[in-house]
PDB file of N, CA and C in Angstrom:
ATOM      1  N   MET A   1     -74.859  23.166 -61.548  1.00  0.00           N
ATOM      2  CA  MET A   1     -76.221  23.018 -62.030  1.00  0.00           C
ATOM      3  C   MET A   1     -76.789  21.657 -61.611  1.00  0.00           C
ATOM      4  N   SER A   2     -78.062  21.604 -61.505  1.00  0.00           N
ATOM      5  CA  SER A   2     -78.761  20.389 -61.095  1.00  0.00           C
ATOM      6  C   SER A   2     -78.819  19.389 -62.243  1.00  0.00           C
ATOM      7  N   THR A   3     -78.840  18.111 -61.898  1.00  0.00           N
ATOM      8  CA  THR A   3     -79.010  17.086 -62.926  1.00  0.00           C
ATOM      9  C   THR A   3     -80.451  16.616 -63.009  1.00  0.00           C
ATOM     10  N   THR A   4     -81.341  17.146 -62.159  1.00  0.00           N
ATOM     11  CA  THR A   4     -82.730  16.712 -62.235  1.00  0.00           C
ATOM     12  C   THR A   4     -83.311  17.065 -63.597  1.00  0.00           C
ATOM     13  N   VAL A   5     -84.242  16.244 -64.021  1.00  0.00           N
ATOM     14  CA  VAL A   5     -84.953  16.478 -65.271  1.00  0.00           C
ATOM     15  C   VAL A   5     -86.443  16.447 -64.955  1.00  0.00           C
ATOM     16  N   GLN A   6     -87.139  17.436 -65.454  1.00  0.00           N
ATOM     17  CA  GLN A   6     -88.584  17.486 -65.267  1.00  0.00           C
ATOM     18  C   GLN A   6     -89.268  17.348 -66.624  1.00  0.00           C
ATOM     19  N   ALA A   7     -90.418  16.724 -66.614  1.00  0.00           N
ATOM     20  CA  ALA A   7     -91.222  16.580 -67.825  1.00  0.00           C
ATOM     21  C   ALA A   7     -92.577  17.225 -67.581  1.00  0.00           C
ATOM     22  N   LEU A   8     -93.029  17.984 -68.549  1.00  0.00           N
ATOM     23  CA  LEU A   8     -94.363  18.586 -68.510  1.00  0.00           C
ATOM     24  C   LEU A   8     -95.109  18.127 -69.755  1.00  0.00           C
ATOM     25  N   PHE A   9     -96.234  17.479 -69.555  1.00  0.00           N
ATOM     26  CA  PHE A   9     -97.064  17.015 -70.660  1.00  0.00           C
ATOM     27  C   PHE A   9     -98.423  17.679 -70.542  1.00  0.00           C
ATOM     28  N   THR A  10     -98.967  18.132 -71.634  1.00  0.00           N
ATOM     29  CA  THR A  10    -100.375  18.484 -71.659  1.00  0.00           C
ATOM     30  C   THR A  10    -101.039  17.527 -72.646  1.00  0.00           C
ATOM     31  N   TYR A  11    -102.213  17.067 -72.268  1.00  0.00           N
ATOM     32  CA  TYR A  11    -102.900  16.079 -73.093  1.00  0.00           C
ATOM     33  C   TYR A  11    -104.377  16.040 -72.748  1.00  0.00           C
ATOM     34  N   ARG A  12    -105.105  15.343 -73.593  1.00  0.00           N
ATOM     35  CA  ARG A  12    -106.510  15.046 -73.288  1.00  0.00           C
ATOM     36  C   ARG A  12    -106.705  13.550 -73.439  1.00  0.00           C
ATOM     37  N   VAL A  13    -107.669  13.029 -72.732  1.00  0.00           N
ATOM     38  CA  VAL A  13    -108.027  11.616 -72.841  1.00  0.00           C
ATOM     39  C   VAL A  13    -108.950  11.484 -74.045  1.00  0.00           C
ATOM     40  N   LYS A  14    -108.637  10.531 -74.900  1.00  0.00           N
ATOM     41  CA  LYS A  14    -109.456  10.297 -76.089  1.00  0.00           C
ATOM     42  C   LYS A  14    -110.851   9.835 -75.670  1.00  0.00           C
ATOM     43  N   PRO A  15    -111.880  10.283 -76.390  1.00  0.00           N
ATOM     44  CA  PRO A  15    -113.242   9.834 -76.072  1.00  0.00           C
ATOM     45  C   PRO A  15    -113.333   8.305 -76.105  1.00  0.00           C
ATOM     46  N   GLY A  16    -113.969   7.757 -75.084  1.00  0.00           N
ATOM     47  CA  GLY A  16    -114.126   6.311 -74.994  1.00  0.00           C
ATOM     48  C   GLY A  16    -112.932   5.587 -74.399  1.00  0.00           C
ATOM     49  N   CYS A  17    -111.880   6.313 -74.054  1.00  0.00           N
ATOM     50  CA  CYS A  17    -110.657   5.691 -73.520  1.00  0.00           C
ATOM     51  C   CYS A  17    -110.451   5.976 -72.038  1.00  0.00           C
ATOM     52  N   GLU A  18    -111.475   6.411 -71.364  1.00  0.00           N
ATOM     53  CA  GLU A  18    -111.354   6.782 -69.958  1.00  0.00           C
ATOM     54  C   GLU A  18    -110.925   5.601 -69.087  1.00  0.00           C
ATOM     55  N   GLU A  19    -111.462   4.412 -69.363  1.00  0.00           N
ATOM     56  CA  GLU A  19    -111.081   3.233 -68.569  1.00  0.00           C
ATOM     57  C   GLU A  19    -109.617   2.861 -68.790  1.00  0.00           C
ATOM     58  N   GLN A  20    -109.149   2.973 -70.012  1.00  0.00           N
ATOM     59  CA  GLN A  20    -107.744   2.660 -70.291  1.00  0.00           C
ATOM     60  C   GLN A  20    -106.829   3.694 -69.637  1.00  0.00           C
ATOM     61  N   PHE A  21    -107.255   4.943 -69.618  1.00  0.00           N
ATOM     62  CA  PHE A  21    -106.490   5.974 -68.924  1.00  0.00           C
ATOM     63  C   PHE A  21    -106.428   5.668 -67.430  1.00  0.00           C
ATOM     64  N   GLN A  22    -107.546   5.272 -66.855  1.00  0.00           N
ATOM     65  CA  GLN A  22    -107.567   4.904 -65.434  1.00  0.00           C
ATOM     66  C   GLN A  22    -106.670   3.699 -65.185  1.00  0.00           C
ATOM     67  N   SER A  23    -106.609   2.785 -66.127  1.00  0.00           N
ATOM     68  CA  SER A  23    -105.722   1.630 -66.005  1.00  0.00           C
ATOM     69  C   SER A  23    -104.263   2.087 -65.934  1.00  0.00           C
ATOM     70  N   TYR A  24    -103.907   3.077 -66.742  1.00  0.00           N
ATOM     71  CA  TYR A  24    -102.559   3.672 -66.672  1.00  0.00           C
ATOM     72  C   TYR A  24    -102.277   4.168 -65.253  1.00  0.00           C
ATOM     73  N   ILE A  25    -103.194   4.934 -64.712  1.00  0.00           N
ATOM     74  CA  ILE A  25    -103.014   5.479 -63.361  1.00  0.00           C
ATOM     75  C   ILE A  25    -102.897   4.347 -62.338  1.00  0.00           C
ATOM     76  N   ASP A  26    -103.767   3.356 -62.454  1.00  0.00           N
ATOM     77  CA  ASP A  26    -103.770   2.239 -61.504  1.00  0.00           C
ATOM     78  C   ASP A  26    -102.499   1.403 -61.579  1.00  0.00           C
ATOM     79  N   LYS A  27    -101.886   1.340 -62.740  1.00  0.00           N
ATOM     80  CA  LYS A  27    -100.651   0.560 -62.898  1.00  0.00           C
ATOM     81  C   LYS A  27     -99.403   1.359 -62.516  1.00  0.00           C
ATOM     82  N   VAL A  28     -99.337   2.603 -62.916  1.00  0.00           N
ATOM     83  CA  VAL A  28     -98.095   3.370 -62.785  1.00  0.00           C
ATOM     84  C   VAL A  28     -97.921   4.008 -61.409  1.00  0.00           C
ATOM     85  N   PHE A  29     -98.950   4.631 -60.888  1.00  0.00           N
ATOM     86  CA  PHE A  29     -98.778   5.373 -59.633  1.00  0.00           C
ATOM     87  C   PHE A  29     -98.347   4.492 -58.455  1.00  0.00           C
ATOM     88  N   PRO A  30     -98.967   3.346 -58.208  1.00  0.00           N
ATOM     89  CA  PRO A  30     -98.528   2.521 -57.072  1.00  0.00           C
ATOM     90  C   PRO A  30     -97.082   2.031 -57.218  1.00  0.00           C
ATOM     91  N   VAL A  31     -96.701   1.631 -58.404  1.00  0.00           N
ATOM     92  CA  VAL A  31     -95.334   1.153 -58.636  1.00  0.00           C
ATOM     93  C   VAL A  31     -94.338   2.289 -58.443  1.00  0.00           C
ATOM     94  N   THR A  32     -94.669   3.447 -58.993  1.00  0.00           N
ATOM     95  CA  THR A  32     -93.770   4.602 -58.873  1.00  0.00           C
ATOM     96  C   THR A  32     -93.592   4.999 -57.415  1.00  0.00           C
ATOM     97  N   GLU A  33     -94.685   5.037 -56.690  1.00  0.00           N
ATOM     98  CA  GLU A  33     -94.617   5.435 -55.282  1.00  0.00           C
ATOM     99  C   GLU A  33     -93.841   4.425 -54.439  1.00  0.00           C
ATOM    100  N   ALA A  34     -94.063   3.152 -54.663  1.00  0.00           N
ATOM    101  CA  ALA A  34     -93.471   2.117 -53.811  1.00  0.00           C
ATOM    102  C   ALA A  34     -92.056   1.714 -54.209  1.00  0.00           C
ATOM    103  N   ASN A  35     -91.743   1.768 -55.505  1.00  0.00           N
ATOM    104  CA  ASN A  35     -90.505   1.138 -55.970  1.00  0.00           C
ATOM    105  C   ASN A  35     -89.550   2.032 -56.747  1.00  0.00           C
ATOM    106  N   GLU A  36     -89.863   3.296 -56.889  1.00  0.00           N
ATOM    107  CA  GLU A  36     -89.017   4.145 -57.727  1.00  0.00           C
ATOM    108  C   GLU A  36     -88.564   5.413 -56.994  1.00  0.00           C
ATOM    109  N   PRO A  37     -87.602   5.286 -56.076  1.00  0.00           N
ATOM    110  CA  PRO A  37     -87.149   6.461 -55.336  1.00  0.00           C
ATOM    111  C   PRO A  37     -86.470   7.515 -56.210  1.00  0.00           C
ATOM    112  N   TYR A  38     -86.037   7.135 -57.386  1.00  0.00           N
ATOM    113  CA  TYR A  38     -85.394   8.061 -58.325  1.00  0.00           C
ATOM    114  C   TYR A  38     -86.412   8.931 -59.060  1.00  0.00           C
ATOM    115  N   VAL A  39     -87.712   8.626 -58.889  1.00  0.00           N
ATOM    116  CA  VAL A  39     -88.771   9.500 -59.385  1.00  0.00           C
ATOM    117  C   VAL A  39     -89.129  10.424 -58.227  1.00  0.00           C
ATOM    118  N   VAL A  40     -88.710  11.662 -58.315  1.00  0.00           N
ATOM    119  CA  VAL A  40     -88.839  12.613 -57.218  1.00  0.00           C
ATOM    120  C   VAL A  40     -90.268  13.130 -57.077  1.00  0.00           C
ATOM    121  N   GLY A  41     -90.975  13.257 -58.190  1.00  0.00           N
ATOM    122  CA  GLY A  41     -92.352  13.734 -58.166  1.00  0.00           C
ATOM    123  C   GLY A  41     -93.104  13.257 -59.385  1.00  0.00           C
ATOM    124  N   TYR A  42     -94.413  13.026 -59.218  1.00  0.00           N
ATOM    125  CA  TYR A  42     -95.250  12.527 -60.314  1.00  0.00           C
ATOM    126  C   TYR A  42     -96.663  13.017 -60.035  1.00  0.00           C
ATOM    127  N   GLU A  43     -97.109  14.024 -60.763  1.00  0.00           N
ATOM    128  CA  GLU A  43     -98.382  14.684 -60.462  1.00  0.00           C
ATOM    129  C   GLU A  43     -99.193  14.888 -61.732  1.00  0.00           C
ATOM    130  N   ILE A  44    -100.508  14.793 -61.605  1.00  0.00           N
ATOM    131  CA  ILE A  44    -101.408  15.099 -62.707  1.00  0.00           C
ATOM    132  C   ILE A  44    -102.404  16.156 -62.233  1.00  0.00           C
ATOM    133  N   PHE A  45    -102.601  17.165 -63.065  1.00  0.00           N
ATOM    134  CA  PHE A  45    -103.572  18.228 -62.805  1.00  0.00           C
ATOM    135  C   PHE A  45    -104.568  18.233 -63.963  1.00  0.00           C
ATOM    136  N   GLN A  46    -105.780  18.738 -63.714  1.00  0.00           N
ATOM    137  CA  GLN A  46    -106.797  18.810 -64.768  1.00  0.00           C
ATOM    138  C   GLN A  46    -107.487  20.160 -64.704  1.00  0.00           C
ATOM    139  N   ASN A  47    -107.725  20.762 -65.876  1.00  0.00           N
ATOM    140  CA  ASN A  47    -108.451  22.029 -65.884  1.00  0.00           C
ATOM    141  C   ASN A  47    -109.933  21.788 -66.193  1.00  0.00           C
ATOM    142  N   ALA A  48    -110.714  22.849 -66.197  1.00  0.00           N
ATOM    143  CA  ALA A  48    -112.163  22.748 -66.378  1.00  0.00           C
ATOM    144  C   ALA A  48    -112.544  22.240 -67.768  1.00  0.00           C
ATOM    145  N   ASP A  49    -111.654  22.357 -68.746  1.00  0.00           N
ATOM    146  CA  ASP A  49    -111.922  21.899 -70.110  1.00  0.00           C
ATOM    147  C   ASP A  49    -111.523  20.446 -70.341  1.00  0.00           C
ATOM    148  N   GLY A  50    -111.063  19.762 -69.281  1.00  0.00           N
ATOM    149  CA  GLY A  50    -110.673  18.363 -69.417  1.00  0.00           C
ATOM    150  C   GLY A  50    -109.275  18.157 -69.952  1.00  0.00           C
ATOM    151  N   ILE A  51    -108.470  19.217 -69.985  1.00  0.00           N
ATOM    152  CA  ILE A  51    -107.072  19.107 -70.403  1.00  0.00           C
ATOM    153  C   ILE A  51    -106.255  18.772 -69.154  1.00  0.00           C
ATOM    154  N   TYR A  52    -105.350  17.815 -69.304  1.00  0.00           N
ATOM    155  CA  TYR A  52    -104.486  17.398 -68.202  1.00  0.00           C
ATOM    156  C   TYR A  52    -103.101  17.990 -68.378  1.00  0.00           C
ATOM    157  N   LEU A  53    -102.479  18.319 -67.266  1.00  0.00           N
ATOM    158  CA  LEU A  53    -101.070  18.687 -67.227  1.00  0.00           C
ATOM    159  C   LEU A  53    -100.400  17.703 -66.284  1.00  0.00           C
ATOM    160  N   GLN A  54     -99.392  17.031 -66.780  1.00  0.00           N
ATOM    161  CA  GLN A  54     -98.666  16.058 -65.969  1.00  0.00           C
ATOM    162  C   GLN A  54     -97.263  16.593 -65.745  1.00  0.00           C
ATOM    163  N   HIS A  55     -96.840  16.579 -64.494  1.00  0.00           N
ATOM    164  CA  HIS A  55     -95.526  17.090 -64.096  1.00  0.00           C
ATOM    165  C   HIS A  55     -94.762  15.961 -63.419  1.00  0.00           C
ATOM    166  N   GLU A  56     -93.624  15.624 -63.993  1.00  0.00           N
ATOM    167  CA  GLU A  56     -92.793  14.547 -63.454  1.00  0.00           C
ATOM    168  C   GLU A  56     -91.400  15.100 -63.187  1.00  0.00           C
ATOM    169  N   THR A  57     -90.803  14.693 -62.073  1.00  0.00           N
ATOM    170  CA  THR A  57     -89.441  15.109 -61.742  1.00  0.00           C
ATOM    171  C   THR A  57     -88.614  13.861 -61.464  1.00  0.00           C
ATOM    172  N   TYR A  58     -87.467  13.797 -62.114  1.00  0.00           N
ATOM    173  CA  TYR A  58     -86.559  12.650 -62.012  1.00  0.00           C
ATOM    174  C   TYR A  58     -85.193  13.108 -61.531  1.00  0.00           C
ATOM    175  N   GLU A  59     -84.490  12.201 -60.847  1.00  0.00           N
ATOM    176  CA  GLU A  59     -83.141  12.523 -60.386  1.00  0.00           C
ATOM    177  C   GLU A  59     -82.222  12.888 -61.540  1.00  0.00           C
ATOM    178  N   ASN A  60     -82.396  12.216 -62.677  1.00  0.00           N
ATOM    179  CA  ASN A  60     -81.563  12.448 -63.857  1.00  0.00           C
ATOM    180  C   ASN A  60     -82.209  11.720 -65.037  1.00  0.00           C
ATOM    181  N   GLU A  61     -81.582  11.815 -66.188  1.00  0.00           N
ATOM    182  CA  GLU A  61     -82.135  11.156 -67.371  1.00  0.00           C
ATOM    183  C   GLU A  61     -82.197   9.636 -67.207  1.00  0.00           C
ATOM    184  N   ASP A  62     -81.189   9.038 -66.590  1.00  0.00           N
ATOM    185  CA  ASP A  62     -81.208   7.587 -66.380  1.00  0.00           C
ATOM    186  C   ASP A  62     -82.459   7.151 -65.619  1.00  0.00           C
ATOM    187  N   ALA A  63     -82.910   7.980 -64.697  1.00  0.00           N
ATOM    188  CA  ALA A  63     -84.113   7.660 -63.934  1.00  0.00           C
ATOM    189  C   ALA A  63     -85.345   7.593 -64.834  1.00  0.00           C
ATOM    190  N   ILE A  64     -85.391   8.417 -65.867  1.00  0.00           N
ATOM    191  CA  ILE A  64     -86.525   8.366 -66.799  1.00  0.00           C
ATOM    192  C   ILE A  64     -86.511   7.041 -67.547  1.00  0.00           C
ATOM    193  N   TRP A  65     -85.334   6.635 -68.032  1.00  0.00           N
ATOM    194  CA  TRP A  65     -85.234   5.358 -68.749  1.00  0.00           C
ATOM    195  C   TRP A  65     -85.684   4.200 -67.850  1.00  0.00           C
ATOM    196  N   LYS A  66     -85.230   4.212 -66.590  1.00  0.00           N
ATOM    197  CA  LYS A  66     -85.637   3.152 -65.645  1.00  0.00           C
ATOM    198  C   LYS A  66     -87.140   3.167 -65.449  1.00  0.00           C
ATOM    199  N   HIS A  67     -87.699   4.359 -65.234  1.00  0.00           N
ATOM    200  CA  HIS A  67     -89.134   4.495 -65.009  1.00  0.00           C
ATOM    201  C   HIS A  67     -89.930   3.954 -66.199  1.00  0.00           C
ATOM    202  N   MET A  68     -89.520   4.283 -67.386  1.00  0.00           N
ATOM    203  CA  MET A  68     -90.243   3.821 -68.573  1.00  0.00           C
ATOM    204  C   MET A  68     -90.186   2.303 -68.688  1.00  0.00           C
ATOM    205  N   ASN A  69     -89.080   1.695 -68.294  1.00  0.00           N
ATOM    206  CA  ASN A  69     -88.961   0.226 -68.300  1.00  0.00           C
ATOM    207  C   ASN A  69     -89.852  -0.412 -67.249  1.00  0.00           C
ATOM    208  N   VAL A  70     -89.764   0.096 -66.037  1.00  0.00           N
ATOM    209  CA  VAL A  70     -90.504  -0.490 -64.914  1.00  0.00           C
ATOM    210  C   VAL A  70     -92.014  -0.377 -65.117  1.00  0.00           C
ATOM    211  N   THR A  71     -92.456   0.693 -65.766  1.00  0.00           N
ATOM    212  CA  THR A  71     -93.891   0.956 -65.912  1.00  0.00           C
ATOM    213  C   THR A  71     -94.379   0.783 -67.358  1.00  0.00           C
ATOM    214  N   ALA A  72     -93.695  -0.037 -68.133  1.00  0.00           N
ATOM    215  CA  ALA A  72     -93.983  -0.170 -69.574  1.00  0.00           C
ATOM    216  C   ALA A  72     -95.444  -0.502 -69.865  1.00  0.00           C
ATOM    217  N   SER A  73     -96.040  -1.399 -69.117  1.00  0.00           N
ATOM    218  CA  SER A  73     -97.436  -1.778 -69.360  1.00  0.00           C
ATOM    219  C   SER A  73     -98.366  -0.576 -69.180  1.00  0.00           C
ATOM    220  N   GLY A  74     -98.167   0.158 -68.123  1.00  0.00           N
ATOM    221  CA  GLY A  74     -98.973   1.351 -67.887  1.00  0.00           C
ATOM    222  C   GLY A  74     -98.708   2.434 -68.914  1.00  0.00           C
ATOM    223  N   GLN A  75     -97.455   2.562 -69.338  1.00  0.00           N
ATOM    224  CA  GLN A  75     -97.118   3.565 -70.363  1.00  0.00           C
ATOM    225  C   GLN A  75     -97.829   3.259 -71.669  1.00  0.00           C
ATOM    226  N   ALA A  76     -97.998   1.972 -71.978  1.00  0.00           N
ATOM    227  CA  ALA A  76     -98.734   1.590 -73.193  1.00  0.00           C
ATOM    228  C   ALA A  76    -100.195   2.039 -73.086  1.00  0.00           C
ATOM    229  N   ASP A  77    -100.788   1.905 -71.902  1.00  0.00           N
ATOM    230  CA  ASP A  77    -102.156   2.385 -71.698  1.00  0.00           C
ATOM    231  C   ASP A  77    -102.231   3.899 -71.861  1.00  0.00           C
ATOM    232  N   PHE A  78    -101.239   4.602 -71.342  1.00  0.00           N
ATOM    233  CA  PHE A  78    -101.204   6.064 -71.482  1.00  0.00           C
ATOM    234  C   PHE A  78    -101.160   6.444 -72.956  1.00  0.00           C
ATOM    235  N   ALA A  79    -100.240   5.832 -73.700  1.00  0.00           N
ATOM    236  CA  ALA A  79    -100.069   6.171 -75.119  1.00  0.00           C
ATOM    237  C   ALA A  79    -101.337   5.900 -75.922  1.00  0.00           C
ATOM    238  N   ALA A  80    -102.027   4.812 -75.608  1.00  0.00           N
ATOM    239  CA  ALA A  80    -103.220   4.438 -76.363  1.00  0.00           C
ATOM    240  C   ALA A  80    -104.439   5.287 -75.996  1.00  0.00           C
ATOM    241  N   SER A  81    -104.457   5.844 -74.804  1.00  0.00           N
ATOM    242  CA  SER A  81    -105.674   6.513 -74.319  1.00  0.00           C
ATOM    243  C   SER A  81    -105.610   8.034 -74.346  1.00  0.00           C
ATOM    244  N   THR A  82    -104.480   8.598 -74.714  1.00  0.00           N
ATOM    245  CA  THR A  82    -104.350  10.052 -74.660  1.00  0.00           C
ATOM    246  C   THR A  82    -103.916  10.635 -76.003  1.00  0.00           C
ATOM    247  N   GLU A  83    -104.226  11.905 -76.162  1.00  0.00           N
ATOM    248  CA  GLU A  83    -103.753  12.701 -77.292  1.00  0.00           C
ATOM    249  C   GLU A  83    -102.819  13.765 -76.705  1.00  0.00           C
ATOM    250  N   LEU A  84    -101.536  13.634 -76.992  1.00  0.00           N
ATOM    251  CA  LEU A  84    -100.574  14.605 -76.473  1.00  0.00           C
ATOM    252  C   LEU A  84    -100.747  15.943 -77.177  1.00  0.00           C
ATOM    253  N   LEU A  85    -100.756  17.010 -76.412  1.00  0.00           N
ATOM    254  CA  LEU A  85    -100.838  18.356 -76.957  1.00  0.00           C
ATOM    255  C   LEU A  85     -99.476  19.028 -76.943  1.00  0.00           C
ATOM    256  N   SER A  86     -98.693  18.754 -75.904  1.00  0.00           N
ATOM    257  CA  SER A  86     -97.327  19.288 -75.854  1.00  0.00           C
ATOM    258  C   SER A  86     -96.496  18.462 -74.879  1.00  0.00           C
ATOM    259  N   VAL A  87     -95.196  18.428 -75.137  1.00  0.00           N
ATOM    260  CA  VAL A  87     -94.233  17.763 -74.251  1.00  0.00           C
ATOM    261  C   VAL A  87     -93.045  18.696 -74.121  1.00  0.00           C
ATOM    262  N   GLN A  88     -92.709  19.021 -72.888  1.00  0.00           N
ATOM    263  CA  GLN A  88     -91.561  19.874 -72.619  1.00  0.00           C
ATOM    264  C   GLN A  88     -90.697  19.222 -71.558  1.00  0.00           C
ATOM    265  N   MET A  89     -89.419  19.262 -71.760  1.00  0.00           N
ATOM    266  CA  MET A  89     -88.445  18.746 -70.807  1.00  0.00           C
ATOM    267  C   MET A  89     -87.688  19.929 -70.227  1.00  0.00           C
ATOM    268  N   LEU A  90     -87.519  19.912 -68.919  1.00  0.00           N
ATOM    269  CA  LEU A  90     -86.749  20.956 -68.228  1.00  0.00           C
ATOM    270  C   LEU A  90     -85.490  20.310 -67.691  1.00  0.00           C
ATOM    271  N   GLY A  91     -84.351  20.687 -68.245  1.00  0.00           N
ATOM    272  CA  GLY A  91     -83.078  20.083 -67.885  1.00  0.00           C
ATOM    273  C   GLY A  91     -82.479  19.399 -69.096  1.00  0.00           C
ATOM    274  N   SER A  92     -81.253  18.990 -68.965  1.00  0.00           N
ATOM    275  CA  SER A  92     -80.534  18.400 -70.094  1.00  0.00           C
ATOM    276  C   SER A  92     -80.945  16.962 -70.332  1.00  0.00           C
ATOM    277  N   VAL A  93     -81.184  16.633 -71.603  1.00  0.00           N
ATOM    278  CA  VAL A  93     -81.422  15.260 -72.021  1.00  0.00           C
ATOM    279  C   VAL A  93     -80.582  14.994 -73.273  1.00  0.00           C
ATOM    280  N   SER A  94     -80.255  13.727 -73.473  1.00  0.00           N
ATOM    281  CA  SER A  94     -79.382  13.330 -74.576  1.00  0.00           C
ATOM    282  C   SER A  94     -80.115  13.356 -75.917  1.00  0.00           C
ATOM    283  N   ASP A  95     -79.326  13.327 -76.984  1.00  0.00           N
ATOM    284  CA  ASP A  95     -79.899  13.210 -78.321  1.00  0.00           C
ATOM    285  C   ASP A  95     -80.673  11.906 -78.451  1.00  0.00           C
ATOM    286  N   LYS A  96     -80.158  10.823 -77.839  1.00  0.00           N
ATOM    287  CA  LYS A  96     -80.850   9.541 -77.873  1.00  0.00           C
ATOM    288  C   LYS A  96     -82.236   9.673 -77.260  1.00  0.00           C
ATOM    289  N   PHE A  97     -82.333  10.382 -76.138  1.00  0.00           N
ATOM    290  CA  PHE A  97     -83.631  10.599 -75.490  1.00  0.00           C
ATOM    291  C   PHE A  97     -84.560  11.364 -76.424  1.00  0.00           C
ATOM    292  N   ARG A  98     -84.072  12.439 -77.026  1.00  0.00           N
ATOM    293  CA  ARG A  98     -84.893  13.251 -77.919  1.00  0.00           C
ATOM    294  C   ARG A  98     -85.412  12.432 -79.093  1.00  0.00           C
ATOM    295  N   GLU A  99     -84.556  11.617 -79.661  1.00  0.00           N
ATOM    296  CA  GLU A  99     -84.955  10.791 -80.802  1.00  0.00           C
ATOM    297  C   GLU A  99     -85.972   9.733 -80.381  1.00  0.00           C
ATOM    298  N   THR A 100     -85.751   9.115 -79.241  1.00  0.00           N
ATOM    299  CA  THR A 100     -86.648   8.057 -78.762  1.00  0.00           C
ATOM    300  C   THR A 100     -88.023   8.598 -78.423  1.00  0.00           C
ATOM    301  N   TYR A 101     -88.088   9.783 -77.842  1.00  0.00           N
ATOM    302  CA  TYR A 101     -89.362  10.321 -77.362  1.00  0.00           C
ATOM    303  C   TYR A 101     -89.899  11.472 -78.219  1.00  0.00           C
ATOM    304  N   GLY A 102     -89.610  11.428 -79.500  1.00  0.00           N
ATOM    305  CA  GLY A 102     -90.272  12.328 -80.432  1.00  0.00           C
ATOM    306  C   GLY A 102     -89.822  13.773 -80.414  1.00  0.00           C
ATOM    307  N   HIS A 103     -88.589  14.012 -80.049  1.00  0.00           N
ATOM    308  CA  HIS A 103     -88.023  15.367 -80.076  1.00  0.00           C
ATOM    309  C   HIS A 103     -88.844  16.377 -79.280  1.00  0.00           C
ATOM    310  N   PRO A 104     -89.014  16.133 -77.983  1.00  0.00           N
ATOM    311  CA  PRO A 104     -89.752  17.103 -77.165  1.00  0.00           C
ATOM    312  C   PRO A 104     -89.014  18.432 -77.110  1.00  0.00           C
ATOM    313  N   GLU A 105     -89.740  19.468 -76.813  1.00  0.00           N
ATOM    314  CA  GLU A 105     -89.119  20.775 -76.613  1.00  0.00           C
ATOM    315  C   GLU A 105     -88.303  20.697 -75.314  1.00  0.00           C
ATOM    316  N   VAL A 106     -87.032  21.095 -75.372  1.00  0.00           N
ATOM    317  CA  VAL A 106     -86.147  20.970 -74.214  1.00  0.00           C
ATOM    318  C   VAL A 106     -85.678  22.356 -73.782  1.00  0.00           C
ATOM    319  N   PHE A 107     -85.826  22.624 -72.499  1.00  0.00           N
ATOM    320  CA  PHE A 107     -85.332  23.847 -71.897  1.00  0.00           C
ATOM    321  C   PHE A 107     -84.186  23.473 -70.972  1.00  0.00           C
ATOM    322  N   GLY A 108     -82.968  23.931 -71.283  1.00  0.00           N
ATOM    323  CA  GLY A 108     -81.812  23.639 -70.448  1.00  0.00           C
ATOM    324  C   GLY A 108     -81.730  24.591 -69.269  1.00  0.00           C
ATOM    325  N   ASP A 109     -80.933  24.196 -68.271  1.00  0.00           N
ATOM    326  CA  ASP A 109     -80.746  25.047 -67.093  1.00  0.00           C
ATOM    327  C   ASP A 109     -80.218  26.418 -67.511  1.00  0.00           C
ATOM    328  N   PHE A 110     -80.732  27.441 -66.876  1.00  0.00           N
ATOM    329  CA  PHE A 110     -80.266  28.795 -67.123  1.00  0.00           C
ATOM    330  C   PHE A 110     -79.910  29.460 -65.797  1.00  0.00           C
ATOM    331  N   LYS A 111     -80.875  29.589 -64.909  1.00  0.00           N
ATOM    332  CA  LYS A 111     -80.649  30.236 -63.621  1.00  0.00           C
ATOM    333  C   LYS A 111     -81.698  29.706 -62.647  1.00  0.00           C
ATOM    334  N   ARG A 112     -81.314  29.498 -61.396  1.00  0.00           N
ATOM    335  CA  ARG A 112     -82.298  29.014 -60.425  1.00  0.00           C
ATOM    336  C   ARG A 112     -81.884  29.374 -59.013  1.00  0.00           C
ATOM    337  N   VAL A 113     -82.860  29.381 -58.150  1.00  0.00           N
ATOM    338  CA  VAL A 113     -82.670  29.479 -56.709  1.00  0.00           C
ATOM    339  C   VAL A 113     -83.261  28.204 -56.141  1.00  0.00           C
ATOM    340  N   THR A 114     -82.478  27.495 -55.347  1.00  0.00           N
ATOM    341  CA  THR A 114     -82.990  26.299 -54.696  1.00  0.00           C
ATOM    342  C   THR A 114     -82.817  26.420 -53.201  1.00  0.00           C
ATOM    343  N   ARG A 115     -83.695  25.792 -52.487  1.00  0.00           N
ATOM    344  CA  ARG A 115     -83.631  25.827 -51.023  1.00  0.00           C
ATOM    345  C   ARG A 115     -83.604  24.409 -50.500  1.00  0.00           C
TER     346      ARG A 115
END
């Protein structure tokens, strides 16, 4: 089985917090792209109702901890500017991770085809 861990977040930006949300993007994306090879993917999508879906893929759980440390300032902007609607983790994460990040819904590996 794969050790990659994926995170799926759905959220909305709080009214009046659009600049702080943009600050999150401006701080996190360049650092992640340039300095975090253990972050395999980092994408944000938006629907017509202004709901965002964020999809992140990490080499493993340790990569998430590193990412959160490296991008702490931007993560603070994210937390302050958004209202989380759901958080789902795909892949195995530790009890420590679940406790630290608010007990997200976790889906463990079951079956997959990879190429």
